[in-house]
PDB file of C-alpha atoms in Angstrom:
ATOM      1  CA  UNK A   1       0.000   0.000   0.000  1.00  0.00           C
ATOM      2  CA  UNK A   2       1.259   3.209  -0.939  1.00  0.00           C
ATOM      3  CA  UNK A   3       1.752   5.911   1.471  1.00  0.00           C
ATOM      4  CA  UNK A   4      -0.064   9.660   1.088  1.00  0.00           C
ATOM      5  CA  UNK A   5       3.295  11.286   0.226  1.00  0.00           C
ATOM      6  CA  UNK A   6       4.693   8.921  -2.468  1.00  0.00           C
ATOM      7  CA  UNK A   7       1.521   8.911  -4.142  1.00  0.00           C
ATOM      8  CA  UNK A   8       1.618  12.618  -4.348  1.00  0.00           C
ATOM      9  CA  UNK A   9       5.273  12.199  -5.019  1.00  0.00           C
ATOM     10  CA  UNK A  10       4.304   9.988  -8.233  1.00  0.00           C
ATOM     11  CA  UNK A  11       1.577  11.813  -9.254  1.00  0.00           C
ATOM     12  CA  UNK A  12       3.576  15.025  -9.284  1.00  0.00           C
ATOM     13  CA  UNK A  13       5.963  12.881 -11.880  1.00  0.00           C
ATOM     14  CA  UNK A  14       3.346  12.246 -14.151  1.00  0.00           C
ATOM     15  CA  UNK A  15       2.569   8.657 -13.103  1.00  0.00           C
ATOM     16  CA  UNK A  16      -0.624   7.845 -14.089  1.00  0.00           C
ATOM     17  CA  UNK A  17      -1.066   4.327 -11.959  1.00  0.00           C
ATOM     18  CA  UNK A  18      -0.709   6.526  -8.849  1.00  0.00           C
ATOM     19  CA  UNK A  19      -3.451   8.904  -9.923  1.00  0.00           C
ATOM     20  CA  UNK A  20      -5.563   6.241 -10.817  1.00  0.00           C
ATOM     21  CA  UNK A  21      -4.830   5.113  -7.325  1.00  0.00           C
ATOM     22  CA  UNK A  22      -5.901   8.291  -5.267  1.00  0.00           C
ATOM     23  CA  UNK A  23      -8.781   8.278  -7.981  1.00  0.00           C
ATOM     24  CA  UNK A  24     -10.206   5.805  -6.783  1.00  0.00           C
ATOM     25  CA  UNK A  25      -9.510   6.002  -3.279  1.00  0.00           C
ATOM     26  CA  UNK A  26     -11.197   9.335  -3.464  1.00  0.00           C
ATOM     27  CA  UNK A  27     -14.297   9.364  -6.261  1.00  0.00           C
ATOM     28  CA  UNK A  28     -17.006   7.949  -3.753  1.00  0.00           C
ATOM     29  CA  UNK A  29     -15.910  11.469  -1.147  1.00  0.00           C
ATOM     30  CA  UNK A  30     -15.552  13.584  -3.559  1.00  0.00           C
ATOM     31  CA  UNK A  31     -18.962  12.233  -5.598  1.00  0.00           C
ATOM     32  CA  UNK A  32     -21.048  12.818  -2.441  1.00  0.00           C
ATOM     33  CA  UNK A  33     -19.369  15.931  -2.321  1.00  0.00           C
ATOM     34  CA  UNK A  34     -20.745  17.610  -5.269  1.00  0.00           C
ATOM     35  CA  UNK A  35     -23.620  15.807  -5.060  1.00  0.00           C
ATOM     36  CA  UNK A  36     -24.480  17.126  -1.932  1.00  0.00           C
ATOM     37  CA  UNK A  37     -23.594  20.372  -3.349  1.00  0.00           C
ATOM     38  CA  UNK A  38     -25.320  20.327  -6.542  1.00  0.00           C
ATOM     39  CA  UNK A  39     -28.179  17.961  -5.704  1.00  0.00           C
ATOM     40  CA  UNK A  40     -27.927  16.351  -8.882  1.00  0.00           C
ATOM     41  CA  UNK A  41     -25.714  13.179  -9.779  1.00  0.00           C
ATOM     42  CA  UNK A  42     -24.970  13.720 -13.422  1.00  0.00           C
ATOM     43  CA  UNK A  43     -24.003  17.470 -12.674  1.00  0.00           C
ATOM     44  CA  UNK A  44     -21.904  16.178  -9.589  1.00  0.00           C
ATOM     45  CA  UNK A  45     -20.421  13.209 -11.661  1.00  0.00           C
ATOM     46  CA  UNK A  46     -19.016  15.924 -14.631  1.00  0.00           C
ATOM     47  CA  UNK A  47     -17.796  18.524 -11.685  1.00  0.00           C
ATOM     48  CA  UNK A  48     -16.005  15.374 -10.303  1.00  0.00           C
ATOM     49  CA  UNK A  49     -14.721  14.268 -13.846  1.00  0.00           C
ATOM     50  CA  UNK A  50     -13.610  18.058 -13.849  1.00  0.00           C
ATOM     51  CA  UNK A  51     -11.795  18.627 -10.776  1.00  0.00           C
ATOM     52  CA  UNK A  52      -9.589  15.296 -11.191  1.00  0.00           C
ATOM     53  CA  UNK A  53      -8.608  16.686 -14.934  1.00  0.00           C
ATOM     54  CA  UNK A  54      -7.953  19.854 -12.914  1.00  0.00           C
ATOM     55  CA  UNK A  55      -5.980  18.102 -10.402  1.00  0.00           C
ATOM     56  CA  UNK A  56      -3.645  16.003 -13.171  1.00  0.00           C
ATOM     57  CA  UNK A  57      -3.327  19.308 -15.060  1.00  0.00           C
ATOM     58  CA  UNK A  58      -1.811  21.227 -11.968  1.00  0.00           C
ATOM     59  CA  UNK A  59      -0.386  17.932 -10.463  1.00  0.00           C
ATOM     60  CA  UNK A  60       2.950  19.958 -10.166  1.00  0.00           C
ATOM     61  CA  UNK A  61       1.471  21.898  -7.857  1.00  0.00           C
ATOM     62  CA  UNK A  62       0.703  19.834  -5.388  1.00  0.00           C
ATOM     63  CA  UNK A  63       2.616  19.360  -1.572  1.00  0.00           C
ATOM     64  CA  UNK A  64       4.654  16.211  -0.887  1.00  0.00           C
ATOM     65  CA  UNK A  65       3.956  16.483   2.448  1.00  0.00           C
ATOM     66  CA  UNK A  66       0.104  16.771   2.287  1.00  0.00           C
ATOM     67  CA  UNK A  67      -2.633  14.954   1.704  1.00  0.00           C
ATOM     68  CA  UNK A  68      -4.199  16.024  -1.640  1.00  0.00           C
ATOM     69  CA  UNK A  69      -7.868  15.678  -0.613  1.00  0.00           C
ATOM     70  CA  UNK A  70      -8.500  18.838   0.726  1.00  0.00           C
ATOM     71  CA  UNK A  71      -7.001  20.352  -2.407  1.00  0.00           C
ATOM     72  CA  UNK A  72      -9.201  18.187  -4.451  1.00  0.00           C
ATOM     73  CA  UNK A  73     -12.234  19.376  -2.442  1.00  0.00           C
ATOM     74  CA  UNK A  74     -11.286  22.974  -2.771  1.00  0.00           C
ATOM     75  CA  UNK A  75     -11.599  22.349  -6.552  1.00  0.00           C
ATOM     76  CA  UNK A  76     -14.923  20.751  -6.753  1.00  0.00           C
ATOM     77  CA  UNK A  77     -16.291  23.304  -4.298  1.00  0.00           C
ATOM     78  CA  UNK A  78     -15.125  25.850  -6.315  1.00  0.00           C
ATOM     79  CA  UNK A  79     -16.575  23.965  -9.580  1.00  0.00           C
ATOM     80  CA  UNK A  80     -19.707  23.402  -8.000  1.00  0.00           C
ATOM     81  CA  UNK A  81     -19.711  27.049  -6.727  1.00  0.00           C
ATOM     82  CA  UNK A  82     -19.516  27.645 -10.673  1.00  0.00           C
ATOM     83  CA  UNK A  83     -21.659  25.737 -11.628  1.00  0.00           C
ATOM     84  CA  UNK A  84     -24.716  27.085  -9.196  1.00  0.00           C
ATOM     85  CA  UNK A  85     -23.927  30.503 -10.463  1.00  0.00           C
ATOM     86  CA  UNK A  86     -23.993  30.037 -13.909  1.00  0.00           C
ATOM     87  CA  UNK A  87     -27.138  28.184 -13.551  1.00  0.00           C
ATOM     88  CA  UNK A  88     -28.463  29.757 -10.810  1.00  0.00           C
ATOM     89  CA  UNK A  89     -30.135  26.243  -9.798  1.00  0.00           C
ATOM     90  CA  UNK A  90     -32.760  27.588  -7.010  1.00  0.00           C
ATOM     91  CA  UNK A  91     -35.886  25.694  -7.088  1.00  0.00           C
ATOM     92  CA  UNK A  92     -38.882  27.953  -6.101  1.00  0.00           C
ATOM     93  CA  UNK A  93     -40.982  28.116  -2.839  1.00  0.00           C
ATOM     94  CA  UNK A  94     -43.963  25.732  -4.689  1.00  0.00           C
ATOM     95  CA  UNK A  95     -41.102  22.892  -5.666  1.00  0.00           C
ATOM     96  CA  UNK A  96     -39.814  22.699  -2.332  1.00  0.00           C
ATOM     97  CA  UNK A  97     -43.608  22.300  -0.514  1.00  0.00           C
ATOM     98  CA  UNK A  98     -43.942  19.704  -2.900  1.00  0.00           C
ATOM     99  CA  UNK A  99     -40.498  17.901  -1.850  1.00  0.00           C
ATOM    100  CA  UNK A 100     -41.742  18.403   1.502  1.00  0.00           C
ATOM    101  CA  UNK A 101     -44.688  16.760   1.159  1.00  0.00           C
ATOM    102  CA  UNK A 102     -43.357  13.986  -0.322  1.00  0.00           C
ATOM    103  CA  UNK A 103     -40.489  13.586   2.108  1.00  0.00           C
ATOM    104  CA  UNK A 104     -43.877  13.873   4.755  1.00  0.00           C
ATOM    105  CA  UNK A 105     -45.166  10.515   3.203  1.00  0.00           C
ATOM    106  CA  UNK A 106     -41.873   9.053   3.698  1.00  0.00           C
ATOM    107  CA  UNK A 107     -41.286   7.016   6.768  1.00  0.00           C
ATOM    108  CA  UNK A 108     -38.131   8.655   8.679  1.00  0.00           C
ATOM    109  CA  UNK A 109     -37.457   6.220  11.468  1.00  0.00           C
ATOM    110  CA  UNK A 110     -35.509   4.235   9.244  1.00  0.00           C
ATOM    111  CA  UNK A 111     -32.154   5.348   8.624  1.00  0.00           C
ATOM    112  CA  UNK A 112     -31.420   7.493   6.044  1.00  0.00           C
ATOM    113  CA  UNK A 113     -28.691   5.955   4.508  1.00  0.00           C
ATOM    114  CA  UNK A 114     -26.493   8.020   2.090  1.00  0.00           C
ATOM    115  CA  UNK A 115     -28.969   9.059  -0.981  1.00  0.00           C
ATOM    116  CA  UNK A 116     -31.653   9.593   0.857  1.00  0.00           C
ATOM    117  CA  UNK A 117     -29.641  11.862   3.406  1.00  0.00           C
ATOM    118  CA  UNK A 118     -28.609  13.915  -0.499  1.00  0.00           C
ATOM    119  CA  UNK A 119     -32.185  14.133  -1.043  1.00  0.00           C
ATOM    120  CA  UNK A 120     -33.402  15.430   2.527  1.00  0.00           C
ATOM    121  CA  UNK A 121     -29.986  18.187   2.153  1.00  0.00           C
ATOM    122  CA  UNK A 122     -30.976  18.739  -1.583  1.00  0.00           C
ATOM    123  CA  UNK A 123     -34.332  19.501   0.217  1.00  0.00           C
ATOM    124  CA  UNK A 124     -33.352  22.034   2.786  1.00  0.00           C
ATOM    125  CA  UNK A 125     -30.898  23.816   0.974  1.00  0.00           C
ATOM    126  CA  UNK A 126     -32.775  24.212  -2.676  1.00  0.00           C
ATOM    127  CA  UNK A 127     -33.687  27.847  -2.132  1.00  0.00           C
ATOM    128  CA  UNK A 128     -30.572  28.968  -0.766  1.00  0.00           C
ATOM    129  CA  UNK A 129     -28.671  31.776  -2.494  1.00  0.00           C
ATOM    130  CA  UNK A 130     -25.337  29.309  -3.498  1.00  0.00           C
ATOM    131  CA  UNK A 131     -23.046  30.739  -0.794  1.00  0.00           C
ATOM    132  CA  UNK A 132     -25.217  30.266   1.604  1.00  0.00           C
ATOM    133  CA  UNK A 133     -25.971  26.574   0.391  1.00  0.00           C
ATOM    134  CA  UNK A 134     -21.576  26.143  -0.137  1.00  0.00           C
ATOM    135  CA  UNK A 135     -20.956  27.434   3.210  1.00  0.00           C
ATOM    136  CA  UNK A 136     -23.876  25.349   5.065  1.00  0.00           C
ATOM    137  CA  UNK A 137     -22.610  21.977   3.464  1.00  0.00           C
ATOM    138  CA  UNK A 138     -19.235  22.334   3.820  1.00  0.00           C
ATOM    139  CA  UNK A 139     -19.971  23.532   7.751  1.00  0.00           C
ATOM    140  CA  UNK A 140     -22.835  21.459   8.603  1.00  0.00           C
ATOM    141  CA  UNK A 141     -22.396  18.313   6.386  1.00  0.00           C
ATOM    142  CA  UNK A 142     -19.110  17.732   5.547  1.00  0.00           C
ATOM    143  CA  UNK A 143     -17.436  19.440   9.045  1.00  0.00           C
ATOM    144  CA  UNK A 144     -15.299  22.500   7.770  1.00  0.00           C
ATOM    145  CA  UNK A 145     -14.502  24.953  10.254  1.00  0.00           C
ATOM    146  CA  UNK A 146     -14.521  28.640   9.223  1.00  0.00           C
ATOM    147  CA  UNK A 147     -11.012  28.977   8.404  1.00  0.00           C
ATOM    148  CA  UNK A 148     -11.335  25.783   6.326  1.00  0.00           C
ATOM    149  CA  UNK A 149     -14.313  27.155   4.091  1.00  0.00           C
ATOM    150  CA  UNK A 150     -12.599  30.377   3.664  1.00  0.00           C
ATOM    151  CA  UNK A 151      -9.944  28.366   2.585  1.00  0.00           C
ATOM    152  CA  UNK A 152     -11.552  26.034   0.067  1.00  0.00           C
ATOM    153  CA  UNK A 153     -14.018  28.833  -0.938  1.00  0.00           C
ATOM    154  CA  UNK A 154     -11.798  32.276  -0.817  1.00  0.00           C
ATOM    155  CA  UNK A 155     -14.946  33.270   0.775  1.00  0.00           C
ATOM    156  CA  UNK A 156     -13.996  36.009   3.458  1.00  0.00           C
ATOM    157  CA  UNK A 157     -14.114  35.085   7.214  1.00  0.00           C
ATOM    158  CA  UNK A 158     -16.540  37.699   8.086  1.00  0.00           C
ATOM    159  CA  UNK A 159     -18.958  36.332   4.741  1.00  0.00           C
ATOM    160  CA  UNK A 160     -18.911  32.798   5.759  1.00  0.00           C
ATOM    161  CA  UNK A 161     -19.921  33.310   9.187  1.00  0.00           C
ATOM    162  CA  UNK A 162     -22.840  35.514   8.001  1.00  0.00           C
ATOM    163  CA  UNK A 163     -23.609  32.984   5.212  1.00  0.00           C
ATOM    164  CA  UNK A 164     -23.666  30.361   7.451  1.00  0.00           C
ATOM    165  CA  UNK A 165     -25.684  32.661  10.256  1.00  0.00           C
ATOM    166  CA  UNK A 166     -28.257  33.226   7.471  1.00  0.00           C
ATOM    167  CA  UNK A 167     -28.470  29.483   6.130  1.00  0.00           C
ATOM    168  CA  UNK A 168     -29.061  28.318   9.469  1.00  0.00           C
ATOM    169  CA  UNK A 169     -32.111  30.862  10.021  1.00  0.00           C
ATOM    170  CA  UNK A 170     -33.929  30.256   6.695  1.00  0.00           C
ATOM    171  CA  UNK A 171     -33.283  26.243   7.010  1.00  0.00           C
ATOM    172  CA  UNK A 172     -34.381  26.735  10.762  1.00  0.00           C
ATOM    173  CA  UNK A 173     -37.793  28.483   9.377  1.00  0.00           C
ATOM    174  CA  UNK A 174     -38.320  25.932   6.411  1.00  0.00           C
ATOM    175  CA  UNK A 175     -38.035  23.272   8.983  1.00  0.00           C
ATOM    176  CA  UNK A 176     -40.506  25.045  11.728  1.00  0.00           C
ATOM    177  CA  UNK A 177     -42.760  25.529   8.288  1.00  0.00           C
ATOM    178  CA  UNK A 178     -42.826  21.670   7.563  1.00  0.00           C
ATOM    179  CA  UNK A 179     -43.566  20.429  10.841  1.00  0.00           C
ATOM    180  CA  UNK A 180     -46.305  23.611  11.338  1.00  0.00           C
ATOM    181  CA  UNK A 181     -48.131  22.147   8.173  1.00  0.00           C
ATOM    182  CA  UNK A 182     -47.838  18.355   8.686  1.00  0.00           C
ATOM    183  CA  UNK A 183     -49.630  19.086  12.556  1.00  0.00           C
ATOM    184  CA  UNK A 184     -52.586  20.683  10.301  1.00  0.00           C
TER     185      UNK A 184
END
């Protein structure tokens, strides 16, 4: 088994069996990723596909000493980031009553496993403005501190924390919203 550093090492030299080899150690992470991101799994499969021909592309820039992961991420939050912009993906106030009605029907005590969990995120974060949805999911999802999402996101300090304040309040409300109508 090869260690972190000599794969980096390897892939910095242009070896393509060691990329291969942190490809796949890393697609299903960095699928879920995007996917929790974008909320769609052919979108998150092509900003995947993306970031790794990103990654061999500036292989050279990569640290010996670190593990490339969070590097990777950084891309594909940055792609996905893109991506939400350009298409300004927000689904309106009717799609998401209709999501949540539909999610009402569905029995919960069951564990979600990981799918479902994309849909119930895709769910609460649909109408977020896409920082607000970036900085949530990396906080809340995937466990990035502050300093790492302003890291990964050049988002400034100050931004994510209000990003994240504000994502927090409207999911908060959405949620009080569900459970308000399901009593009725």
């Amino acid at each position: 088994m090869l260690t972190q550093v000599s794969i980096i090492q390897r892939i910095k030299n242009g070896d393509r069996a060691a990329f291969r080899s942190f490809v796949t150690d890393t697609a299903d992470k960095g699928y879920f990723l995007a996917l929790k991101i974008t909320g769609d799994a052919a979108e998150a499969q092509d900003v995947l596909q993306d970031a790794y021909v990103k990654m061999w592309e500036k292989r050279g820039s990569l640290h010996d000493n670190k593990d490339a992961y969070p590097w990777l991420s950084k891309v594909i939050v940055n792609k996905c980031y893109d991506l939400l912009r350009k298409t300004k993906k927000m689904n309106s106030v009717e799609e998401y009553n209709e999501q949540a009605l539909q999610l009402e029907s569905a029995n919960l005590s069951h564990q979600l496993d990981t799918m479902e969990m994309a849909v119930v995120i895709r769910m609460l974060t649909a109408g977020l403005p896409p920082k607000q949805k970036i900085v949530f999911i990396l906080s809340e999802i995937e466990g990035f501190s502050n300093t790492e999402i302003h890291d990964a996101t050049g988002i400034s300090m100050n931004s994510v924390k209000t990003n994240l304040m504000l994502a927090r309040k409207k999911i908060q409300q959405l949620v009080k919203n569900y459970y308000a109508e399901a009593k009725s």
